[in-house]
XYZ file of C-alpha atoms in Angstrom:
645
model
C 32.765 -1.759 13.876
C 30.661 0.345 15.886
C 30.858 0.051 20.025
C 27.165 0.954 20.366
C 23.630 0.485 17.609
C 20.618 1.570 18.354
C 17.391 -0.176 17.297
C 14.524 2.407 16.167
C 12.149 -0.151 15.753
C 9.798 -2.639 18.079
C 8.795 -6.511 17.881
C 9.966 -9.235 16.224
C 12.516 -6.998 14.226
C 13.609 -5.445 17.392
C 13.918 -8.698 19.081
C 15.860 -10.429 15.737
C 17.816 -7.228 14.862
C 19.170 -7.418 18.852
C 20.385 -10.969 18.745
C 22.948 -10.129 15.635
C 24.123 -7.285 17.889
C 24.958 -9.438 20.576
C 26.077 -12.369 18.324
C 28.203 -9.646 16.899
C 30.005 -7.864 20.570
C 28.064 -4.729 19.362
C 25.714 -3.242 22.927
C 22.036 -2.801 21.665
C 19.874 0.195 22.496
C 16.219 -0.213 22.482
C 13.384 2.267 22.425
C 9.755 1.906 23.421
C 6.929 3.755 23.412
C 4.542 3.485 27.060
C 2.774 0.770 25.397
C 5.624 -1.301 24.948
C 7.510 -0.889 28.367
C 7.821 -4.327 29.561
C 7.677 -5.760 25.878
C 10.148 -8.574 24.711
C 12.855 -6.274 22.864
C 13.081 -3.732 25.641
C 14.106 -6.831 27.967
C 16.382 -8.398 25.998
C 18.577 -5.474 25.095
C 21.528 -3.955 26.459
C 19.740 -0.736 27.866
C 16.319 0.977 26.772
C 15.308 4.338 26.596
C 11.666 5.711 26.775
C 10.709 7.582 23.922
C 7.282 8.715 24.435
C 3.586 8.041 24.485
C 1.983 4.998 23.030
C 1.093 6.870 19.650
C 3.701 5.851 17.056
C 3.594 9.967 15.641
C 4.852 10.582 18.913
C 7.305 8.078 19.594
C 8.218 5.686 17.132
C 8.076 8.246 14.186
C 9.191 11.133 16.336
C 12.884 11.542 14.829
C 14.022 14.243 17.536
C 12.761 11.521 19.838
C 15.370 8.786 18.607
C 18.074 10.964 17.714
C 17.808 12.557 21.730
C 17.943 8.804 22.678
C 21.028 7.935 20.486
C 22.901 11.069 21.708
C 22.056 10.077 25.648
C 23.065 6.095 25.288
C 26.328 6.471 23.073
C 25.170 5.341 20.002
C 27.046 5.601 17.110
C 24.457 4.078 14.598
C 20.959 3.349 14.245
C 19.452 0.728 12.787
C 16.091 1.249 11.216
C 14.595 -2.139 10.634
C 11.475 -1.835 8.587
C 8.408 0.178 8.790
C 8.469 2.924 10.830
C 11.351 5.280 9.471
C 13.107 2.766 8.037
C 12.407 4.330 4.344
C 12.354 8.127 5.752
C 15.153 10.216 3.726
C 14.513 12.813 6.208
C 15.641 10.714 9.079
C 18.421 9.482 7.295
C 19.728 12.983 6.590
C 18.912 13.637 10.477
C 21.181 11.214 11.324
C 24.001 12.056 8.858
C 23.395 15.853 10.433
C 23.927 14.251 13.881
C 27.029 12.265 13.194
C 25.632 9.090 14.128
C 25.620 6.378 11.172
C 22.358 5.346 9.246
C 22.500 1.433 8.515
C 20.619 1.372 5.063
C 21.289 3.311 1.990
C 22.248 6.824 1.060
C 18.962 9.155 1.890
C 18.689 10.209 -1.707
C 19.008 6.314 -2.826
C 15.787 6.047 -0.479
C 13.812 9.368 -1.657
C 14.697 8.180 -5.215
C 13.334 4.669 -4.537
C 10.753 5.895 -2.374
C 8.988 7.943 -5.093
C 7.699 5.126 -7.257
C 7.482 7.478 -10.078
C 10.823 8.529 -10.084
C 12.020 5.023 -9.575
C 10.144 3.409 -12.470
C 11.627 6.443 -14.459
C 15.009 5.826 -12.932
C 15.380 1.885 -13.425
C 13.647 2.543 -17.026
C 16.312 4.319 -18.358
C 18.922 1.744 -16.982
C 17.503 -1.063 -18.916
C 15.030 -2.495 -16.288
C 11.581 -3.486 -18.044
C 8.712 -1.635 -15.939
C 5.030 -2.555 -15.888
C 3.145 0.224 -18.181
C 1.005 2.779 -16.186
C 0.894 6.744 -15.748
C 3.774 9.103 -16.301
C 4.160 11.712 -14.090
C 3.670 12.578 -10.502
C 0.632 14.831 -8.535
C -1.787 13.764 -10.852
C -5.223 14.808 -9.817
C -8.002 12.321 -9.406
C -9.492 13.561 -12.539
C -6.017 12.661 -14.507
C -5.451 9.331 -12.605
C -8.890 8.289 -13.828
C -7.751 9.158 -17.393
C -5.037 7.534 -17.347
C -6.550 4.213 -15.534
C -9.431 4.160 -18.825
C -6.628 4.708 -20.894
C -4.770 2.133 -19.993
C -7.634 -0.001 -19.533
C -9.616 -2.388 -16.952
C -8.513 -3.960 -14.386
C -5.631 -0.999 -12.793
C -4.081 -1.181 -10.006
C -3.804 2.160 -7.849
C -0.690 2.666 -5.794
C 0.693 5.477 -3.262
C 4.179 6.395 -4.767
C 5.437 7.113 -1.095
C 4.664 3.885 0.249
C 4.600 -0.081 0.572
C 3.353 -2.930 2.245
C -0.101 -2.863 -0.337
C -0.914 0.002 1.820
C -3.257 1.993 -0.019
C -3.407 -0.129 -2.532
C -6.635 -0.681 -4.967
C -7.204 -2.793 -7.676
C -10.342 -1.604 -9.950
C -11.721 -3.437 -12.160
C -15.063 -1.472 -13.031
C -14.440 1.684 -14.320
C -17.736 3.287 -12.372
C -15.731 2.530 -9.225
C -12.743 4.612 -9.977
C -13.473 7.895 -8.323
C -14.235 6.026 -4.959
C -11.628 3.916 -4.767
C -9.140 6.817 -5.977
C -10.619 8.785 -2.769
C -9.989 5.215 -0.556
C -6.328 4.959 -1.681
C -5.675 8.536 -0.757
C -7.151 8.347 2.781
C -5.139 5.588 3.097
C -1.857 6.394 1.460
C -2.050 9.680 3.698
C -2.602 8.238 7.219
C -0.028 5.581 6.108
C 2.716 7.518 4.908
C 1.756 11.245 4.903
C 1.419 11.834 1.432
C -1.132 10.609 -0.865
C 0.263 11.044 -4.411
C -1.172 7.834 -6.439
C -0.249 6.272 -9.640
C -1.664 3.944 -11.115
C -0.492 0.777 -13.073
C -1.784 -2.063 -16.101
C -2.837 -4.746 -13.729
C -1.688 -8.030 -14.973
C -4.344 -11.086 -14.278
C -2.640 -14.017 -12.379
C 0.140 -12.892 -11.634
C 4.177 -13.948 -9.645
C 5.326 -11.362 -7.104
C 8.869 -12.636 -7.237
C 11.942 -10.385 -5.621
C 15.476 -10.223 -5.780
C 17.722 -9.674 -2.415
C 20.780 -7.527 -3.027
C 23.682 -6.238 -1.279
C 26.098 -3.152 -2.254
C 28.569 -1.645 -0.543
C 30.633 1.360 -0.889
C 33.291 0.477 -2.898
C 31.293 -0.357 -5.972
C 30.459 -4.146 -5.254
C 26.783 -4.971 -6.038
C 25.907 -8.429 -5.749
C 22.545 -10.387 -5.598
C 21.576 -13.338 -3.759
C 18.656 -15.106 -5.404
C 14.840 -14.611 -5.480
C 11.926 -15.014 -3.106
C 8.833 -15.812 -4.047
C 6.226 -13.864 -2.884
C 3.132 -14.538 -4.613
C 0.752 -15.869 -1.395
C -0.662 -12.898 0.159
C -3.933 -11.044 0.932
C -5.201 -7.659 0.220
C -1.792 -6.851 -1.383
C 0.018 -8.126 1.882
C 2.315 -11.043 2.034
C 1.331 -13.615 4.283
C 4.325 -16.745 2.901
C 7.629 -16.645 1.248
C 10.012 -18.930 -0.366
C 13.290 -19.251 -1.078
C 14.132 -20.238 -4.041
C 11.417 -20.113 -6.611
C 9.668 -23.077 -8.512
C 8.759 -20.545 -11.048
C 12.846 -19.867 -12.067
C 15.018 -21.695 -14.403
C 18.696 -20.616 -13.741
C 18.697 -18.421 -16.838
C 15.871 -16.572 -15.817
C 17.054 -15.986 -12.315
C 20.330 -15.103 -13.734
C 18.653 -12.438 -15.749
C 16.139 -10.885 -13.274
C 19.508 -10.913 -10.444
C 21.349 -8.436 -12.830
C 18.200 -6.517 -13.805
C 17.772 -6.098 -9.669
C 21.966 -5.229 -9.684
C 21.533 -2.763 -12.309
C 18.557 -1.431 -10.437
C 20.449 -0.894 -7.592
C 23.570 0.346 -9.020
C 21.480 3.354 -10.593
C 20.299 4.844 -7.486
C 23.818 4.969 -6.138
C 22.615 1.837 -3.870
C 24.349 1.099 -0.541
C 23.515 -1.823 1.780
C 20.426 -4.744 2.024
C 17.733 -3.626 -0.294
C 15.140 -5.453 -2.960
C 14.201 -4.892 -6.044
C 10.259 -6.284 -6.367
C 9.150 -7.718 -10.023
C 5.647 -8.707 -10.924
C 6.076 -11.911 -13.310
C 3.297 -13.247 -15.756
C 3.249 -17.096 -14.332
C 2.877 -18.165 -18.282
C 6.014 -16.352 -18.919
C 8.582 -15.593 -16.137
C 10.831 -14.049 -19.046
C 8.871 -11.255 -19.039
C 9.711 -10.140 -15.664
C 8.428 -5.786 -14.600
C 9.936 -3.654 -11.961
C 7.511 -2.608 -9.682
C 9.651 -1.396 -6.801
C 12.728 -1.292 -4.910
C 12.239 -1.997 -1.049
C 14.941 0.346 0.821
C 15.345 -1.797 3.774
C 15.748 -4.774 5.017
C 12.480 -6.927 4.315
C 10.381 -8.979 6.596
C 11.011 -11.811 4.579
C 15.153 -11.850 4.870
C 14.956 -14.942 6.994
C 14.570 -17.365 4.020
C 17.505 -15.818 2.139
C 19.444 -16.543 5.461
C 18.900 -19.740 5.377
C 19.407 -20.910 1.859
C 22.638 -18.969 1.467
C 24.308 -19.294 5.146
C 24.621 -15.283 5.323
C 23.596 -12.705 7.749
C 22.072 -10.320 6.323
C 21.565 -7.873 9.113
C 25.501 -8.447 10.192
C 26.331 -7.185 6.924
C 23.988 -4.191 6.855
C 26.468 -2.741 9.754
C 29.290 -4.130 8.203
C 28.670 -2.110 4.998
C 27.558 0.670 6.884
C 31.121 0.724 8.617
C 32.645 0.990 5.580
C 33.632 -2.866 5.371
C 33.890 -4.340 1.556
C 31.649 -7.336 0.680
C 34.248 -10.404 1.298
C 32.557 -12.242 -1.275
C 31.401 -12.280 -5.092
C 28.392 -12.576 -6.642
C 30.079 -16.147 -7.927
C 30.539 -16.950 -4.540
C 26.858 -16.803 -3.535
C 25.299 -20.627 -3.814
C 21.345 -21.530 -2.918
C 21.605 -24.749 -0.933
C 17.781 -26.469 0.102
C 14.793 -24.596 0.497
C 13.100 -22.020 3.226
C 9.330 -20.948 3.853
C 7.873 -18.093 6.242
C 4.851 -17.897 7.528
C 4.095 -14.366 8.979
C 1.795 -14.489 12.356
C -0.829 -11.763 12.411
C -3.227 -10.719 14.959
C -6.042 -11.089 13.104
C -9.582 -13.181 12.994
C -9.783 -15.283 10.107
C -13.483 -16.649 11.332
C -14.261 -12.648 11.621
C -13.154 -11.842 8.053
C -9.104 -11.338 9.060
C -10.444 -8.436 11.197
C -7.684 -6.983 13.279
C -7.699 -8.159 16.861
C -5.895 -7.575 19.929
C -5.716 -8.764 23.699
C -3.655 -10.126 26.163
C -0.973 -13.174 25.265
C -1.942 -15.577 27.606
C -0.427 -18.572 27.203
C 2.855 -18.843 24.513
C 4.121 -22.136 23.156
C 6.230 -20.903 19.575
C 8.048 -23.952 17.799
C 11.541 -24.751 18.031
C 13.838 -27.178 16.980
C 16.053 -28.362 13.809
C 15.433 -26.891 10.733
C 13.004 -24.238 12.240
C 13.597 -20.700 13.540
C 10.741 -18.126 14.661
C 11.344 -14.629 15.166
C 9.335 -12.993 17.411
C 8.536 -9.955 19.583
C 5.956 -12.066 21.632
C 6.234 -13.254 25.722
C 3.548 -14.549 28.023
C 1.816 -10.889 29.138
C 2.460 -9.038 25.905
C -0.624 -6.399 25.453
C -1.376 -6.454 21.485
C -3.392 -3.293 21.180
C -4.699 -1.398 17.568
C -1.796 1.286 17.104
C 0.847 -0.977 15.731
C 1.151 -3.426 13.098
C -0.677 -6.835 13.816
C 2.340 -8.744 12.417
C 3.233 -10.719 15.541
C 5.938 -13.227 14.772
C 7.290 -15.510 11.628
C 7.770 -18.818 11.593
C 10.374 -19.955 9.441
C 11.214 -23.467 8.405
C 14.431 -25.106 6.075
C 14.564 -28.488 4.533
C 16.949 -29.633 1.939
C 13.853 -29.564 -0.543
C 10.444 -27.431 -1.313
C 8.328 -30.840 0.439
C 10.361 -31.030 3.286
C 10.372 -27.658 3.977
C 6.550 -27.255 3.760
C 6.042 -30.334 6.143
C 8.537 -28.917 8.450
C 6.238 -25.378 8.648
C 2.628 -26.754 8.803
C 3.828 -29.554 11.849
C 5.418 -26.242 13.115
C 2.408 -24.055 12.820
C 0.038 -26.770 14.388
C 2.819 -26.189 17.294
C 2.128 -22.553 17.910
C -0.083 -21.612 20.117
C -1.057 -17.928 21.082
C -3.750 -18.152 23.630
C -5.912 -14.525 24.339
C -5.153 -12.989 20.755
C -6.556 -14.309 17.606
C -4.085 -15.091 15.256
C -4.128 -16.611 11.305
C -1.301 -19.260 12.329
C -4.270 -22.176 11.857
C -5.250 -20.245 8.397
C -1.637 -20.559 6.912
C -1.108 -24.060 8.387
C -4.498 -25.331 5.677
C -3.275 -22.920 3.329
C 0.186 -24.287 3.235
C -1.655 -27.878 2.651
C -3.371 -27.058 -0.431
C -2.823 -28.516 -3.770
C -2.071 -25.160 -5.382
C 0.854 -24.129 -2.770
C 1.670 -28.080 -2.843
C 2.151 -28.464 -6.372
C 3.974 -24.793 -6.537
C 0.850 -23.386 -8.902
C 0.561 -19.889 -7.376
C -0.210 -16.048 -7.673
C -1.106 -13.442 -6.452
C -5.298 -13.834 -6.560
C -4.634 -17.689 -4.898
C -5.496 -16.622 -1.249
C -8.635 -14.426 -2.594
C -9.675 -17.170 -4.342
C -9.408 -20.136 -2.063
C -9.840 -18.202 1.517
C -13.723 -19.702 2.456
C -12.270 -23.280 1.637
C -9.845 -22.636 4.756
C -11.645 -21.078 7.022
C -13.430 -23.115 8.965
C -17.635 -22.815 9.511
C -18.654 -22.975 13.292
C -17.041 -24.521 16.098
C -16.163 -28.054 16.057
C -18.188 -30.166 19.256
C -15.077 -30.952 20.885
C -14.093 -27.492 21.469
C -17.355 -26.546 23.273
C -16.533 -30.166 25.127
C -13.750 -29.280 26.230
C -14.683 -25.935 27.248
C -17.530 -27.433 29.276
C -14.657 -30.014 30.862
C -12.825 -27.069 31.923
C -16.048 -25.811 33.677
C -17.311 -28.856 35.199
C -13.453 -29.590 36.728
C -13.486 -26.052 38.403
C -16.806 -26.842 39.854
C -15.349 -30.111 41.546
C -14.526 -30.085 45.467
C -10.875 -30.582 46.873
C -10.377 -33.955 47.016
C -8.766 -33.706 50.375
C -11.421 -33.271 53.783
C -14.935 -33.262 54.093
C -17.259 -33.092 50.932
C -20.198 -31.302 50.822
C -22.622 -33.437 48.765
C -24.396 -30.008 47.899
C -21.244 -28.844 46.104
C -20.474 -32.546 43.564
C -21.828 -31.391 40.416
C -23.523 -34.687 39.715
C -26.643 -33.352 38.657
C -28.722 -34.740 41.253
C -31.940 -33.063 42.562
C -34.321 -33.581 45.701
C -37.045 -35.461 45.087
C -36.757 -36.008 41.175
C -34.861 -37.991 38.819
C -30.752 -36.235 38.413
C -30.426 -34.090 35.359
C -27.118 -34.004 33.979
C -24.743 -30.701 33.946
C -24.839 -28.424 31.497
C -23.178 -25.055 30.494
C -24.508 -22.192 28.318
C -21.835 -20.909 26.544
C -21.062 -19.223 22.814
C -18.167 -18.456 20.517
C -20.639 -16.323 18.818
C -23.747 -18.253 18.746
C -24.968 -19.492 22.218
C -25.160 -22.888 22.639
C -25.993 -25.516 25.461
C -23.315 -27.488 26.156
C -23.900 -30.796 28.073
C -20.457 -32.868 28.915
C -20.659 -36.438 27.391
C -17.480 -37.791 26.771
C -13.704 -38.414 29.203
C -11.828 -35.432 30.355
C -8.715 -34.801 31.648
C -7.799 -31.107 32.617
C -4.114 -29.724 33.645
C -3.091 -26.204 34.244
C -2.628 -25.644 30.853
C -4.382 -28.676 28.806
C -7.207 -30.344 28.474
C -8.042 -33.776 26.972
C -11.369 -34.825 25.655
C -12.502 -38.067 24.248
C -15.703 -37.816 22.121
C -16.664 -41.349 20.160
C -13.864 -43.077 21.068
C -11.325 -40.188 19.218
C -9.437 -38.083 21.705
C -8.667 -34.656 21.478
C -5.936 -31.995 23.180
C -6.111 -28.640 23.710
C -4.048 -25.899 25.638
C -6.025 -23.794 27.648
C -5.675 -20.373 29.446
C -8.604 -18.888 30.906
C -11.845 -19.341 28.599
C -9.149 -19.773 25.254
C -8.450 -23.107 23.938
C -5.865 -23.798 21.171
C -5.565 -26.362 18.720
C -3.182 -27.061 15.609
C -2.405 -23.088 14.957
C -5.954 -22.436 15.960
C -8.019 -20.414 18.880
C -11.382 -20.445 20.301
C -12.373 -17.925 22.865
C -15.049 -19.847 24.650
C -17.212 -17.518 26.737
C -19.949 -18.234 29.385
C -23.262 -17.215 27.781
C -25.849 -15.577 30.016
C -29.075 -15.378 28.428
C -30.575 -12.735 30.183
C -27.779 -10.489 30.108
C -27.528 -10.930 26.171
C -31.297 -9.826 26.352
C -30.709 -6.785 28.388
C -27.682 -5.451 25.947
C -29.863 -6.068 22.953
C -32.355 -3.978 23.998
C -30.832 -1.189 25.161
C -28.487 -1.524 22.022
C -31.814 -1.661 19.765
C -30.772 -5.358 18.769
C -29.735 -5.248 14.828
C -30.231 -1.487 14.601
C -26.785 -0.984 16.235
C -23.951 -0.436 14.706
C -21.013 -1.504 16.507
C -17.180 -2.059 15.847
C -15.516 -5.372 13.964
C -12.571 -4.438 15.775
C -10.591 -2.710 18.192
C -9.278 0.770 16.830
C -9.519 4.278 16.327
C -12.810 6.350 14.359
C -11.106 8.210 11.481
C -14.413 9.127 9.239
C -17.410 10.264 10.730
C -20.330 11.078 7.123
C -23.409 11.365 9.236
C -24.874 13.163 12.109
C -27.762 12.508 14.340
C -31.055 13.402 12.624
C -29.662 12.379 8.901
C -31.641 10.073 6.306
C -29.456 7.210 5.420
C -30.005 4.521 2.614
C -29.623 0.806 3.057
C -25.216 -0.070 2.483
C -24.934 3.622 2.511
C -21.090 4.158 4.107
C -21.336 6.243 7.622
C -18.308 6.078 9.427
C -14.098 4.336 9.099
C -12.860 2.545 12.070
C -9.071 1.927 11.191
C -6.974 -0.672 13.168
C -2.920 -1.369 12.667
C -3.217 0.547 9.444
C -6.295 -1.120 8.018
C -9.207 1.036 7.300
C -13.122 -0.646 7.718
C -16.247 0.661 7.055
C -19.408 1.158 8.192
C -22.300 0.982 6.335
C -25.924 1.441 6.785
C -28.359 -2.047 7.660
C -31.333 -0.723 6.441
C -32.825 2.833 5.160
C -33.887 4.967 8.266
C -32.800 7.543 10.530
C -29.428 8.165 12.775
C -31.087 7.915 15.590
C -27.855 7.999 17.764
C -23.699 8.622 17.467
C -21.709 7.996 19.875
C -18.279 8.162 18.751
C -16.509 11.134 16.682
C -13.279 11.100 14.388
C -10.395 10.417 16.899
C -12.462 7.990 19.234
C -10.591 5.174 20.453
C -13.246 1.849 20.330
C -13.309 -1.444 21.889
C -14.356 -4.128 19.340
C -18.368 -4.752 19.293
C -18.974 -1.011 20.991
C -22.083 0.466 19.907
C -21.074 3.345 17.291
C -24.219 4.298 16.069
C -28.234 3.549 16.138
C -30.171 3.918 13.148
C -33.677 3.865 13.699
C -35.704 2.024 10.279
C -38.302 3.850 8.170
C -41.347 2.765 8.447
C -41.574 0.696 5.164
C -38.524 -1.307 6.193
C -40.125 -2.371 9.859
C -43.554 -3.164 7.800
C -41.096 -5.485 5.239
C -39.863 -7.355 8.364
């Protein structure tokens, strides 16, 4: 076993990957970019080793950066985790060239797997069904488009370097094609530097179901039961299971040796998974999609229904250790669900969003685990991927286990970053995830029925609580009568207190009900129903979910509006980075007409035109770093549009 690992990787991975190295005797190396210099997995490691500026192309990513680090610490492996380089052949061969030990899989098993053309081709001829789609790799947009009419509507576009539904684009209107074919390049490129797209039948309603499997170098392949993937949003998963309701034993018998046999023709070594899109009227007929090179985000609920390690036995295969068990060994006992915690704004259309952690309470205790790269001070900026945490919990059945996760979601609290942990806590309540009736479309198709419409009245209660306690004098000496905000006035009748403040609409909040307020709670009781909240600075946190409760000053507002020119402005649904600019000062724009990108932890936005008129101003070009709400453009209405309003 090896003396010394490093960890290429940040976060929750980092953090998770760390504690099996110490469980395990092995010292842990960490790496960090500037951004990340006091973050959790740099702390809890052995020793840590700068790597460069906050960019991830010039730290995370930069493989002479990591392999420099490895050489100075000692290390005689690196572990990838996932994202990042975790699927790079290159970096795989790097290491190889270095002498220091790659834990994952041969670099041609990963540049095999990686190319999804080649890999469809691959499994194909092994006997592994694939989902129909176009043959052939560098297809030009021109061809792709052929082949998506030929095939027929709906398609789904994919980057064959790449994963995670980045760059993903499901068409259904033919007219659409050659847009959304230009979209999924842009993004397959800035995601993964290459932006050769295929494109695949899309099947309505659909299972995304996966198979874990280990294989080591002596031959051994074994797998160790499904996941089921199916909840997730824009192509990314947001909750997994283990095991599936979907899967009789037969079935999951069959798809585990189609994901073996998958495996075993790339020459597989170590964790990977084999991904299969399953018709939910017929999980018999079961398609490859892809094989995942890497260890998944998801590996905690295979942990926990099968009592195995998984990370522990990535470095023991990549030692050279057999597998010390067989695939009759492997048992399912009970059930596990994740919920993945993103920093993201469900009430702002799961916009990216970023901040300062404030105040951290993440759930503990039997039958729950959470794996996280969060601590009290954390800065979550727009560079890296908003995934913050997972919250895992195990029961010894599907119900239990879903109770055990929502009580443990309305437990986490993340106070100064929006997050979607209230989001998955509803989502995990509703009949469809309940009764085990899901697919892929289920979040698309449910989302407005769990995100919640305005701001309850006890939050802006307790907000004003807050205010009116801070306003109170020291109970101890002399009071100034002046300074008791009672409301009283000279000469007229008292007028109670009130506060202006907004979540995004102003409001005028007058205190009515009992409050108690604590360094880190506050209590309000409105109609004879009491309410709790944590608090840190103007956040409050409820049940998984976060209000940001800001003074409001009216004239201020005014001011900004007007030198903004009010709903002329363009400005920025998120913190991130300008990647497109179409326009320049001067141009004639139609109404929806798309003018700029703003991209944030690998998700692109865009900007369209309000109205028909006239760029009047641009402030940003591509490369500009923005804050979210910052004023990116002005465009001035024609004439016809002002005399319409």
């Amino acid at each position: 076993m090896f003396d010394t690992v490093l960890v290429a990787n940040r976060g929750e991975i980092a953090v998770r990957v760390i504690r099996t190295l110490r469980s395990m005797g092995v010292r842990s190396v960490a790496v960090f970019s500037d951004a990340d210099a006091d973050a959790r997995h740099v702390r809890e490691a052995d020793t840590a080793v700068r790597i460069g500026p906050p960019p991830a192309t010039e730290s995370y990513l930069s493989i002479e950066a990591l392999l420099d680090a490895a050489a100075r610490t000692g290390a005689q492996a690196v572990h990838p985790g996932y994202g990042f380089l975790a699927e790079n052949a290159a970096f795989a061969r790097a290491c190889e060239k270095a002498g220091i030990v790659f834990i994952g899989p041969p670099a041609d098993a990963i540049a095999l797997m990686g190319d999804k053309i080649r890999a469809k081709e691959t499994v194909q001829a092994a006997g592994v069904p694939v989902v129909p789609g176009s043959s052939g790799s560098g297809l030009s947009d021109e061809q792709l488009a052929e082949a998506a009419r030929a095939i027929g509507m709906p398609v789904l576009l994919k980057p064959s370097a790449g994963g995670g539904g980045k760059g993903m684009r499901l068409v259904r209107d033919a007219a659409k094609l050659t847009d959304e074919i230009a979209a999924a390049r842009r993004e397959a490129r800035a995601s993964f530097g290459d932006d050769t797209l295929l494109v695949e039948r899309w099947i309505d309603r659909p299972r995304h179901i996966e198979i874990q499997v280990l294989a080591d170098g002596h031959g051994n392949v074994v797998h160790l039961g499904e996941r089921e993937c199916s909840l997730q949003r824009r192509h990314q998963k947001i909750i997994e299971e283990a095991p599936s309701v979907l899967l009789d034993e037969a079935t999951r018998a069959s798809m585990g040796e189609a994901a073996a046999q998958a495996a075993r023709s790339c020459g597989y070594r170590g964790a990977g998974t084999v991904e299969f899109i399953v018709p939910g009227g017929d999980p018999s007929q079961y398609y490859f999609m892809e094989m995942n090179t890497r260890l998944q985000v998801e590996h905690p609920v295979t942990e926990l229904i099968t009592g195995l390690d998984l990370v522990e036995w990535q470095l023991r295969v990549a030692a050279g250790e057999k597998l010390g068990f067989r695939q009759e060994d492997v048992r399912l006992t009970g059930h596990a669900i994740e919920a993945r915690i993103c920093a993201e704004d469900p009430a702002r259309g799961f916009l990216p969003s970023g901040g300062t952690v404030l105040l951290l309470r993440e759930p503990e205790g039997d039958g729950l685990r959470t794996d996280s790269g969060l601590s009290e001070g954390t800065e979550v900026g727009s560079l890296y991927d908003p995934m913050l945490s997972k919250v895992i919990a195990y029961g010894p059945d599907r119900a239990s286990a879903l109770r055990k996760l929502r009580a443990a979601l309305a437990e986490t609290v993340t106070l100064g970053v929006q997050t979607n942990a209230g989001f998955l806590r509803r989502l995990l309540a509703h009949p469809a995830v309940v009764s085990g009736e899901l697919d892929t479309g289920l979040v698309e198709r449910v989302v407005d029925e769990l995100v919640p419409t305005g701001v309850p009245e006890e939050v802006y209660e307790a907000a004003a609580a807050v205010r009116l306690e801070a306003l109170r004098p020291s109970p101890t000496g002399w009071v100034d009568p002046f300074s008791v905000p009672s409301g009283w006035r000279l000469g007229g009748t008292p007028q109670p207190v009130s506060f202006p403040l907004r979540v995004t609409d102003p409001v005028e909040v007058t205190p009515r009900g009992t409050h108690t307020v604590t360094d880190d709670t506050v209590t309000v009781t409105l109609d004879g129903v009491r309410h709790t909240f944590h608090r840190a600075a103007d956040w409050l946190g409820r049940d998984g979910d976060a209000w940001h409760v800001r003074d409001h000053d009216p004239v201020a507002a005014s001011l900004s509006r007007a030198g903004h020119a009010g709903a002329d402005s363009l400005t920025a649904p998120m913190p991130g980075t300008v990647t497109v600019v179409k326009v320049a000062v001067g141009d004639e724009v139609a109404a929806g007409q798309s003018l700029l990108v703003v991209e944030a932890m690998k998700m692109e936005h865009v900007i369209s035109a309000p109205h028909a008129g006239t760029v009047a101003e641009l402030d940003v070009t591509p490369g500009t770093t923005v804050a979210m709400d910052q004023v990116l453009a002005v465009i001035t209405p024609h004439e016809e549009h002002e005399e319409a309003e």
